[in-house]
Tab-separated table of C-alpha atoms in Angstrom:
chain	number	residue	atom	x	y	z
K	1	MET	CA	0.000	0.000	0.000
K	2	THR	CA	1.405	3.460	-0.930
K	3	LEU	CA	1.529	6.363	1.550
K	4	ALA	CA	-1.135	8.217	-0.410
K	5	ASN	CA	-3.529	5.299	-0.194
K	6	SER	CA	-2.723	4.893	3.498
K	7	SER	CA	-3.495	8.583	4.154
K	8	ARG	CA	-6.780	8.386	2.295
K	9	GLY	CA	-7.730	5.298	4.308
K	10	ALA	CA	-6.891	6.976	7.612
K	11	PHE	CA	-8.888	10.051	6.617
K	12	ALA	CA	-11.926	7.891	5.784
K	13	VAL	CA	-11.778	6.134	9.160
K	14	LEU	CA	-11.426	9.486	10.958
K	15	SER	CA	-14.464	10.863	9.094
K	16	LEU	CA	-16.617	7.927	10.134
K	17	LEU	CA	-15.593	8.304	13.785
K	18	ILE	CA	-16.477	11.998	13.734
K	19	ALA	CA	-19.843	11.267	12.114
K	20	PHE	CA	-20.736	8.654	14.733
K	21	SER	CA	-19.623	11.035	17.489
K	22	LEU	CA	-21.840	13.830	16.189
K	23	LEU	CA	-24.768	11.442	15.792
K	24	GLY	CA	-24.397	10.336	19.395
K	25	CYS	CA	-24.379	13.934	20.616
K	26	ASN	CA	-27.405	15.122	18.633
K	27	SER	CA	-29.774	12.145	18.489
K	28	LYS	CA	-31.063	10.623	21.738
K	29	GLN	CA	-32.752	7.822	19.840
K	30	ALA	CA	-29.341	6.509	18.832
K	31	VAL	CA	-28.344	5.915	22.463
K	32	THR	CA	-29.596	2.735	24.069
K	33	PRO	CA	-28.924	2.713	27.821
K	34	THR	CA	-27.450	-0.412	29.313
K	35	ALA	CA	-28.294	-1.884	32.688
K	36	GLU	CA	-25.340	-0.011	34.183
K	37	ASN	CA	-26.012	3.475	32.803
K	38	ALA	CA	-29.857	3.445	32.630
K	39	SER	CA	-31.381	6.173	34.836
K	40	ALA	CA	-34.776	6.261	36.525
K	41	ASP	CA	-35.934	8.817	33.955
K	42	SER	CA	-35.180	6.432	31.092
K	43	GLU	CA	-37.398	3.626	32.489
K	44	PRO	CA	-40.931	3.521	31.015
K	45	LYS	CA	-43.463	4.723	33.624
K	46	PRO	CA	-46.716	2.749	33.982
K	47	GLU	CA	-49.917	4.650	33.339
K	48	PRO	CA	-51.813	5.393	36.574
K	49	VAL	CA	-54.716	2.997	37.049
K	50	ALA	CA	-57.990	4.735	37.869
K	51	GLU	CA	-60.134	3.003	40.488
K	52	SER	CA	-63.322	1.607	39.025
K	53	PHE	CA	-66.574	2.462	40.774
K	54	GLU	CA	-68.795	0.561	38.367
K	55	PRO	CA	-71.507	-1.380	40.220
K	56	ARG	CA	-70.603	-5.036	40.581
K	57	MET	CA	-72.731	-7.857	39.258
K	58	TYR	CA	-73.494	-10.490	41.867
K	59	GLU	CA	-74.437	-14.085	41.184
K	60	VAL	CA	-76.856	-15.184	43.874
K	61	SER	CA	-78.139	-18.714	44.386
K	62	ALA	CA	-81.754	-19.612	45.104
K	63	ASP	CA	-80.747	-20.924	48.536
K	64	GLU	CA	-79.109	-17.608	49.435
K	65	LEU	CA	-82.206	-15.650	48.454
K	66	LEU	CA	-84.568	-18.033	50.217
K	67	ALA	CA	-82.448	-17.737	53.359
K	68	ALA	CA	-83.232	-14.006	53.358
K	69	ARG	CA	-86.979	-14.563	53.706
K	70	LEU	CA	-88.614	-13.086	56.784
K	71	PRO	CA	-90.962	-14.856	59.215
K	72	GLU	CA	-94.671	-14.684	58.428
K	73	GLU	CA	-95.437	-12.634	61.530
K	74	GLU	CA	-93.178	-9.886	60.140
K	75	THR	CA	-94.246	-10.005	56.492
K	76	ALA	CA	-97.905	-9.943	57.572
K	77	GLU	CA	-97.159	-6.484	59.017
K	78	GLY	CA	-95.590	-5.389	55.733
K	79	TRP	CA	-91.915	-5.834	56.651
K	80	VAL	CA	-89.521	-6.513	53.757
K	81	ARG	CA	-85.775	-6.465	53.247
K	82	LEU	CA	-84.305	-3.534	51.327
K	83	PHE	CA	-81.028	-5.491	51.186
K	84	ASP	CA	-81.000	-9.242	50.559
K	85	GLY	CA	-77.514	-9.679	52.010
K	86	GLN	CA	-76.057	-10.905	48.714
K	87	SER	CA	-76.532	-8.246	46.019
K	88	LEU	CA	-77.469	-4.618	45.360
K	89	PHE	CA	-80.722	-5.584	43.642
K	90	GLY	CA	-83.167	-2.713	44.098
K	91	TRP	CA	-80.445	-0.075	44.629
K	92	GLU	CA	-78.883	2.598	42.397
K	93	ILE	CA	-75.421	4.145	42.951
K	94	THR	CA	-75.665	7.861	42.226
K	95	GLY	CA	-71.955	8.725	41.977
K	96	GLU	CA	-68.396	7.450	42.163
K	97	ALA	CA	-67.913	5.487	45.367
K	98	ASN	CA	-67.057	1.852	45.988
K	99	PHE	CA	-70.352	0.631	47.433
K	100	ARG	CA	-70.151	-3.167	47.504
K	101	VAL	CA	-71.382	-6.299	49.265
K	102	GLU	CA	-69.042	-8.017	51.715
K	103	ASP	CA	-70.032	-10.683	54.270
K	104	GLU	CA	-73.751	-9.903	53.941
K	105	THR	CA	-73.169	-6.183	54.498
K	106	ILE	CA	-73.148	-3.087	52.288
K	107	VAL	CA	-69.725	-1.447	52.640
K	108	VAL	CA	-68.210	1.778	51.289
K	109	ASP	CA	-64.919	3.490	52.152
K	110	ARG	CA	-63.584	5.306	49.077
K	111	GLY	CA	-64.760	7.639	46.379
K	112	LYS	CA	-66.614	10.893	45.991
K	113	GLN	CA	-69.469	11.970	48.218
K	114	CYS	CA	-72.662	10.358	46.919
K	115	LEU	CA	-75.592	8.094	47.756
K	116	LEU	CA	-76.638	4.509	47.223
K	117	CYS	CA	-80.405	4.930	46.730
K	118	THR	CA	-83.350	2.578	46.649
K	119	SER	CA	-85.094	2.337	43.303
K	120	SER	CA	-88.385	2.319	45.242
K	121	SER	CA	-89.963	5.416	46.794
K	122	TRP	CA	-91.395	5.522	50.291
K	123	GLY	CA	-93.848	7.913	51.894
K	124	ASP	CA	-94.760	6.948	55.470
K	125	PHE	CA	-92.604	4.099	56.743
K	126	GLU	CA	-90.616	2.501	59.533
K	127	LEU	CA	-87.006	1.620	58.733
K	128	LYS	CA	-84.680	-0.567	60.812
K	129	PHE	CA	-81.014	-1.353	60.186
K	130	GLN	CA	-77.626	-1.919	61.782
K	131	PHE	CA	-74.516	0.133	61.038
K	132	ASN	CA	-70.799	-0.046	61.815
K	133	ALA	CA	-68.716	3.147	61.540
K	134	ASP	CA	-65.054	3.935	62.052
K	135	GLU	CA	-63.960	6.574	64.560
K	136	LYS	CA	-63.858	9.482	62.069
K	137	THR	CA	-66.559	8.272	59.677
K	138	ASN	CA	-69.067	10.822	58.440
K	139	SER	CA	-72.038	9.142	56.781
K	140	GLY	CA	-75.792	9.136	57.026
K	141	VAL	CA	-79.132	7.802	55.896
K	142	PHE	CA	-81.176	10.057	53.639
K	143	ILE	CA	-84.943	9.708	53.561
K	144	ARG	CA	-87.509	11.229	51.197
K	145	THR	CA	-84.566	12.105	49.012
K	146	PRO	CA	-84.086	12.637	45.276
K	147	LEU	CA	-81.218	10.770	43.638
K	148	ASP	CA	-78.853	13.743	43.878
K	149	PRO	CA	-79.943	16.143	46.621
K	150	THR	CA	-78.247	19.532	46.751
K	151	ASN	CA	-79.758	20.997	49.917
K	152	VAL	CA	-80.672	18.848	52.918
K	153	THR	CA	-82.460	21.754	54.575
K	154	ASP	CA	-85.475	21.546	52.270
K	155	GLU	CA	-85.087	18.633	49.806
K	156	CYS	CA	-84.827	15.663	52.154
K	157	TYR	CA	-83.897	14.520	55.651
K	158	GLU	CA	-80.340	13.411	56.445
K	159	ILE	CA	-80.108	11.293	59.596
K	160	ASN	CA	-76.446	11.646	60.411
K	161	ILE	CA	-73.872	9.029	61.397
K	162	ALA	CA	-70.922	11.014	62.712
K	163	PRO	CA	-68.628	11.445	65.763
K	164	ASP	CA	-69.724	13.313	68.889
K	165	ASP	CA	-67.677	16.375	67.914
K	166	ASN	CA	-69.614	16.742	64.648
K	167	PRO	CA	-72.128	19.633	64.619
K	168	PHE	CA	-74.788	16.922	64.130
K	169	PRO	CA	-73.724	13.708	65.932
K	170	THR	CA	-75.167	10.278	65.141
K	171	GLY	CA	-78.972	10.285	65.192
K	172	SER	CA	-79.306	13.992	64.436
K	173	ILE	CA	-81.259	15.315	61.461
K	174	VAL	CA	-78.732	17.532	59.696
K	175	GLN	CA	-79.597	21.253	59.703
K	176	ARG	CA	-82.860	20.452	61.515
K	177	GLU	CA	-82.482	18.720	64.888
K	178	LYS	CA	-79.284	18.069	66.861
K	179	VAL	CA	-78.784	15.087	69.174
K	180	ASP	CA	-76.672	15.321	72.308
K	181	GLY	CA	-73.839	12.923	71.482
K	182	ALA	CA	-73.350	11.927	75.124
K	183	ALA	CA	-77.047	11.134	75.464
K	184	ALA	CA	-76.985	8.918	72.372
K	185	GLY	CA	-75.382	6.041	74.280
K	186	ASP	CA	-72.356	3.903	73.477
K	187	GLN	CA	-70.744	4.979	70.214
K	188	THR	CA	-67.662	2.789	70.362
K	189	PRO	CA	-66.086	2.895	66.873
K	190	GLY	CA	-66.133	-0.350	64.926
K	191	THR	CA	-69.098	-1.870	66.771
K	192	TRP	CA	-72.494	-2.729	65.327
K	193	ARG	CA	-75.327	-0.455	66.406
K	194	SER	CA	-79.005	-0.409	65.512
K	195	MET	CA	-81.104	2.529	64.337
K	196	THR	CA	-84.836	2.863	63.708
K	197	ILE	CA	-86.237	5.731	61.658
K	198	ARG	CA	-89.958	6.374	61.483
K	199	ALA	CA	-91.377	8.932	59.053
K	200	GLU	CA	-95.090	9.612	59.245
K	201	GLY	CA	-96.495	12.750	57.704
K	202	ARG	CA	-94.358	15.649	58.932
K	203	ASP	CA	-93.057	13.702	61.942
K	204	VAL	CA	-89.659	11.994	61.942
K	205	THR	CA	-88.305	10.052	64.928
K	206	VAL	CA	-84.952	8.334	65.392
K	207	HIS	CA	-84.122	5.566	67.867
K	208	LEU	CA	-80.610	4.309	68.611
K	209	GLY	CA	-81.158	0.862	70.001
K	210	ASP	CA	-84.285	1.176	72.137
K	211	LYS	CA	-83.657	4.820	73.004
K	212	LEU	CA	-85.515	7.693	71.350
K	213	VAL	CA	-82.815	10.269	70.553
K	214	CYS	CA	-84.502	12.574	68.054
K	215	SER	CA	-88.069	13.729	67.397
K	216	TYR	CA	-88.755	16.343	64.753
K	217	THR	CA	-91.868	17.835	63.173
K	218	ASP	CA	-91.382	19.600	59.863
K	219	PRO	CA	-93.451	22.732	59.187
K	220	VAL	CA	-93.858	21.589	55.562
K	221	ASP	CA	-94.595	18.314	53.778
K	222	LEU	CA	-91.892	16.494	51.825
K	223	ALA	CA	-92.972	14.237	48.985
K	224	ALA	CA	-92.437	10.485	49.017
K	225	MET	CA	-89.049	9.707	47.522
K	226	ARG	CA	-86.134	7.327	47.939
K	227	ILE	CA	-83.970	6.156	50.792
K	228	GLY	CA	-80.226	6.671	50.429
K	229	LEU	CA	-77.092	5.453	52.191
K	230	GLN	CA	-74.373	8.095	52.122
K	231	HIS	CA	-70.657	7.949	51.483
K	232	ASN	CA	-69.022	11.116	52.752
K	233	SER	CA	-65.766	10.143	54.462
K	234	GLY	CA	-64.426	7.106	56.270
K	235	ARG	CA	-65.678	3.531	56.270
K	236	ILE	CA	-69.308	2.592	56.916
K	237	ALA	CA	-71.103	-0.749	56.743
K	238	PHE	CA	-74.846	-1.491	56.834
K	239	ARG	CA	-76.725	-4.760	57.343
K	240	ASP	CA	-80.169	-6.199	58.128
K	241	ILE	CA	-81.996	-3.301	56.449
K	242	ARG	CA	-85.751	-3.767	56.837
K	243	ILE	CA	-88.678	-1.484	56.093
K	244	ARG	CA	-92.463	-1.488	56.151
K	245	PRO	CA	-94.979	0.989	54.755
K	246	LEU	CA	-97.312	2.685	57.209
K	247	GLY	CA	-100.973	3.539	56.746
K	248	LEU	CA	-102.072	0.277	55.122
K	249	GLU	CA	-105.878	0.075	55.174
K	250	SER	CA	-107.897	-3.131	54.905
K	251	LEU	CA	-109.718	-3.849	51.650
K	252	LEU	CA	-111.628	-6.909	52.897
K	253	ASP	CA	-114.864	-7.297	54.818
K	254	GLU	CA	-117.589	-9.941	54.876
K	255	GLU	CA	-119.676	-8.151	52.254
K	256	LEU	CA	-116.760	-7.283	49.933
K	257	SER	CA	-118.158	-3.766	50.119
K	258	LYS	CA	-115.017	-2.192	48.645
K	259	TRP	CA	-115.146	-4.377	45.542
K	260	LYS	CA	-117.195	-4.754	42.393
K	261	ARG	CA	-118.223	-8.270	41.286
K	262	TYR	CA	-118.916	-9.473	37.747
K	263	PRO	CA	-121.619	-12.188	38.065
K	264	GLU	CA	-121.516	-12.913	34.349
K	265	MET	CA	-117.919	-14.175	34.653
K	266	PRO	CA	-117.467	-17.889	35.532
K	267	GLY	CA	-115.117	-17.468	38.510
K	268	GLU	CA	-116.269	-17.005	42.093
K	269	PHE	CA	-115.075	-14.728	44.899
K	270	THR	CA	-116.445	-15.508	48.362
K	271	ILE	CA	-115.536	-14.862	51.998
K	272	ASN	CA	-115.158	-18.100	53.985
K	273	ASP	CA	-115.777	-18.687	57.687
K	274	ASP	CA	-112.236	-17.555	58.560
K	275	GLY	CA	-112.726	-14.231	56.782
K	276	ASP	CA	-110.439	-15.223	53.896
K	277	LEU	CA	-111.204	-14.426	50.266
K	278	HIS	CA	-111.699	-17.692	48.354
K	279	VAL	CA	-110.988	-17.433	44.610
K	280	GLN	CA	-112.271	-20.271	42.421
K	281	GLY	CA	-113.134	-21.120	38.872
K	282	GLY	CA	-112.677	-19.787	35.371
K	283	LEU	CA	-111.536	-16.418	34.099
K	284	ALA	CA	-113.000	-13.671	36.281
K	285	GLN	CA	-112.126	-10.493	38.132
K	286	LEU	CA	-112.920	-8.765	41.397
K	287	GLU	CA	-112.334	-5.001	41.110
K	288	THR	CA	-111.881	-2.277	43.712
K	289	ASN	CA	-114.364	0.556	43.731
K	290	SER	CA	-111.518	3.035	44.286
K	291	SER	CA	-108.617	3.852	41.990
K	292	TYR	CA	-104.951	3.855	42.972
K	293	GLY	CA	-102.037	5.528	41.225
K	294	ASP	CA	-98.938	5.337	43.445
K	295	PHE	CA	-99.416	2.804	46.231
K	296	PHE	CA	-98.337	-0.195	48.280
K	297	LEU	CA	-100.528	-3.295	48.261
K	298	LEU	CA	-100.071	-6.036	50.842
K	299	ALA	CA	-101.616	-9.471	50.272
K	300	GLN	CA	-101.197	-12.873	51.836
K	301	TYR	CA	-102.080	-15.844	49.658
K	302	LYS	CA	-102.266	-19.598	50.053
K	303	ILE	CA	-101.950	-22.064	47.173
K	304	GLU	CA	-102.333	-25.824	47.590
K	305	ASP	CA	-101.978	-26.966	43.962
K	306	PRO	CA	-98.750	-25.611	42.409
K	307	THR	CA	-100.487	-25.239	39.036
K	308	THR	CA	-102.927	-22.681	40.490
K	309	ASN	CA	-102.697	-19.330	38.743
K	310	SER	CA	-103.947	-15.932	39.864
K	311	GLY	CA	-102.797	-12.333	39.702
K	312	LEU	CA	-102.986	-8.883	41.288
K	313	PHE	CA	-103.774	-6.414	38.499
K	314	PHE	CA	-103.226	-2.690	39.096
K	315	ARG	CA	-103.717	0.658	37.388
K	316	CYS	CA	-106.491	-1.089	35.491
K	317	ILE	CA	-108.842	0.647	33.101
K	318	PRO	CA	-111.993	0.693	35.274
K	319	GLY	CA	-114.637	-1.756	34.098
K	320	ASP	CA	-112.455	-3.261	31.390
K	321	LYS	CA	-111.510	-6.927	31.362
K	322	LEU	CA	-108.282	-7.314	33.375
K	323	MET	CA	-106.770	-4.407	31.480
K	324	GLY	CA	-103.856	-3.385	33.709
K	325	TYR	CA	-100.375	-4.266	34.849
K	326	GLU	CA	-100.226	-7.700	36.478
K	327	CYS	CA	-98.287	-8.824	39.512
K	328	GLN	CA	-98.256	-12.582	39.008
K	329	VAL	CA	-99.363	-15.065	41.691
K	330	ASN	CA	-98.034	-18.483	40.678
K	331	ASN	CA	-95.450	-20.555	42.555
K	332	ALA	CA	-94.513	-22.988	39.761
K	333	PHE	CA	-90.868	-23.243	38.680
K	334	GLU	CA	-88.826	-25.395	36.323
K	335	GLY	CA	-85.952	-27.237	37.976
K	336	SER	CA	-84.654	-24.275	39.940
K	337	ARG	CA	-86.521	-21.574	41.836
K	338	LEU	CA	-84.487	-19.138	39.748
K	339	SER	CA	-86.511	-20.313	36.715
K	340	PRO	CA	-90.216	-19.481	37.172
K	341	ALA	CA	-92.533	-21.592	35.036
K	342	ASP	CA	-94.949	-18.714	34.492
K	343	CYS	CA	-93.325	-15.413	35.507
K	344	GLY	CA	-93.354	-16.328	39.216
K	345	THR	CA	-95.163	-14.713	42.122
K	346	GLY	CA	-94.188	-11.054	42.342
K	347	GLY	CA	-93.037	-10.864	38.722
K	348	ILE	CA	-94.557	-8.190	36.486
K	349	PHE	CA	-96.267	-10.416	33.928
K	350	ARG	CA	-94.799	-10.206	30.405
K	351	ARG	CA	-92.448	-7.461	31.591
K	352	GLN	CA	-90.075	-8.936	34.177
K	353	ASP	CA	-90.043	-12.437	35.655
K	354	ALA	CA	-89.508	-12.875	39.373
K	355	ARG	CA	-85.806	-13.463	39.956
K	356	VAL	CA	-86.685	-16.234	42.421
K	357	VAL	CA	-89.871	-18.123	43.305
K	358	ALA	CA	-90.010	-17.279	47.013
K	359	GLY	CA	-93.591	-18.377	47.758
K	360	GLU	CA	-94.381	-21.768	49.245
K	361	ASP	CA	-97.337	-23.991	48.368
K	362	GLY	CA	-99.487	-25.239	51.223
K	363	GLN	CA	-98.766	-22.303	53.525
K	364	TRP	CA	-99.424	-18.586	53.724
K	365	SER	CA	-97.035	-16.438	51.714
K	366	THR	CA	-96.919	-12.645	51.486
K	367	VAL	CA	-96.636	-10.204	48.584
K	368	LEU	CA	-95.878	-6.505	48.969
K	369	LEU	CA	-96.447	-4.706	45.663
K	370	HIS	CA	-95.046	-1.216	45.034
K	371	ALA	CA	-95.929	1.224	42.234
K	372	LYS	CA	-94.642	4.819	42.039
K	373	GLY	CA	-94.564	6.656	38.743
K	374	ASN	CA	-93.107	4.343	36.124
K	375	LYS	CA	-91.285	2.165	38.673
K	376	MET	CA	-92.861	-0.952	40.101
K	377	GLY	CA	-91.791	-4.126	41.821
K	378	ALA	CA	-92.621	-6.636	44.528
K	379	TRP	CA	-91.290	-8.516	47.526
K	380	VAL	CA	-92.395	-12.063	48.323
K	381	ASN	CA	-91.950	-13.259	51.898
K	382	GLY	CA	-89.738	-10.222	52.453
K	383	VAL	CA	-87.364	-10.777	49.493
K	384	ALA	CA	-87.289	-8.397	46.526
K	385	VAL	CA	-88.177	-10.437	43.429
K	386	SER	CA	-88.896	-7.736	40.817
K	387	ASP	CA	-87.792	-4.159	40.157
K	388	TRP	CA	-89.024	-2.838	36.813
K	389	GLU	CA	-89.156	0.559	35.140
K	390	ASP	CA	-91.666	1.142	32.336
K	391	VAL	CA	-89.819	3.231	29.743
K	392	ARG	CA	-92.424	2.810	26.996
K	393	LYS	CA	-94.387	5.712	25.558
K	394	ALA	CA	-97.402	6.777	27.580
K	395	ASP	CA	-100.659	5.016	26.749
K	396	GLU	CA	-104.008	4.618	28.482
K	397	ASN	CA	-103.741	0.861	27.956
K	398	PRO	CA	-100.817	-0.625	29.944
K	399	ARG	CA	-100.595	-3.525	27.520
K	400	ARG	CA	-99.573	-1.079	24.801
K	401	GLY	CA	-97.507	1.433	26.774
K	402	ARG	CA	-96.793	3.141	30.072
K	403	ARG	CA	-99.949	3.940	32.034
K	404	ASP	CA	-99.479	6.960	34.295
K	405	GLU	CA	-103.123	7.386	35.279
K	406	ALA	CA	-104.522	5.897	38.453
K	407	GLY	CA	-106.628	2.782	37.993
K	408	THR	CA	-108.423	0.080	39.887
K	409	ILE	CA	-106.947	-3.044	41.489
K	410	MET	CA	-108.269	-6.396	40.290
K	411	ILE	CA	-107.879	-9.908	41.666
K	412	GLN	CA	-107.836	-12.551	38.963
K	413	ALA	CA	-109.333	-16.013	38.705
K	414	HIS	CA	-107.327	-17.411	35.827
K	415	ASP	CA	-108.915	-20.687	34.686
K	416	PRO	CA	-111.238	-23.514	35.862
K	417	LYS	CA	-108.462	-24.957	38.087
K	418	THR	CA	-107.947	-21.697	40.008
K	419	ASP	CA	-108.387	-22.344	43.722
K	420	LEU	CA	-106.602	-20.224	46.329
K	421	LEU	CA	-107.118	-17.996	49.337
K	422	TYR	CA	-106.243	-14.364	50.011
K	423	ARG	CA	-106.241	-12.572	53.348
K	424	ASN	CA	-104.796	-9.438	54.942
K	425	LEU	CA	-105.407	-7.424	51.765
K	426	ARG	CA	-104.376	-3.871	52.606
K	427	ALA	CA	-103.351	-0.814	50.598
K	428	ALA	CA	-101.747	2.570	51.212
K	429	GLU	CA	-101.440	5.403	48.731
K	430	ILE	CA	-98.001	6.971	48.328
K	431	LYS	CA	-98.227	10.773	48.586
């Protein structure tokens, strides 16, 4: 190799080294850090994971739901469970908080301030439940509340659950009536305590255990609305939540004076020696003289033959042939009680099947039917079995669309094999 060629070769090598050096200085993409020289800034950072507050779906067995049934002596007074211990059926979360079911309790401890509200509305009622709050927890139970209240001084009542140093300690009605924390009894954090709230007209009372701690009379009427469990701050748990409507009035007497009969129809409606309504025979109806729009209807029924079929029709077109919504009365199921054979007692016929057949043949069972606006549903033996919202266009005929007008209540005899008893038929309008 000549000197000239050697010089040219050296110059070429030097040029390449300079080019690579400049590239390394000006282009970060060309530098790949090794394990030794990699800095914290060069490591890829994981995206922050937002907490999900989407309501959970709960799979509940028939045995679990049947275990939540209440004794007959309670259901005969109208008592039902707002919480079945296994799911949030019948509840609506109004905001972003982690309301959930754990160990047969409703628990919440994180998220934004909001409510877990019943889908049903309640006017006059008695509510019982147990609660467990941490030392600094601020929570409460809202009654006669809209989904998203903005002012507790005139929109609803907030029965507070809060420490003694709160302006409204546990049992107080926020911005309305303060409870003396010391007089409220043992408030040891982390223990289960019981509360009873009774709302009747303008009067609201609160018991902690057996002790009356708050009694308040409002100068104005608040409309019937929902019940809400609040997340504000801290951890709170609720269990054994029971409620009954007040003001139920009997619809039965020996003469069936509150009902209209249709003698031309083949079925029969008679009062037996025990004062029970005996329903027999082919297709027929017994219709109330009065109309009901928003209401609770309590009925106990007894079926011997599981194929017996009846129904509680409501918001009916007066005088028309069973032209209303139907709350089914039929205990038949196919294989599992989660599979009603014909809608199931408490189901809204052709709209929503009962989620479990909770009635028992050969013994008295209880239905509590609720209708408020376009929401309706039923409890059977204390367990919520249906919760349906009619979102169809308004129509006078509920078979074609949503009926908003008040209507009569009808008891159905379905076919020639119909043979069952009703008793304790009582109703209360929701105002």
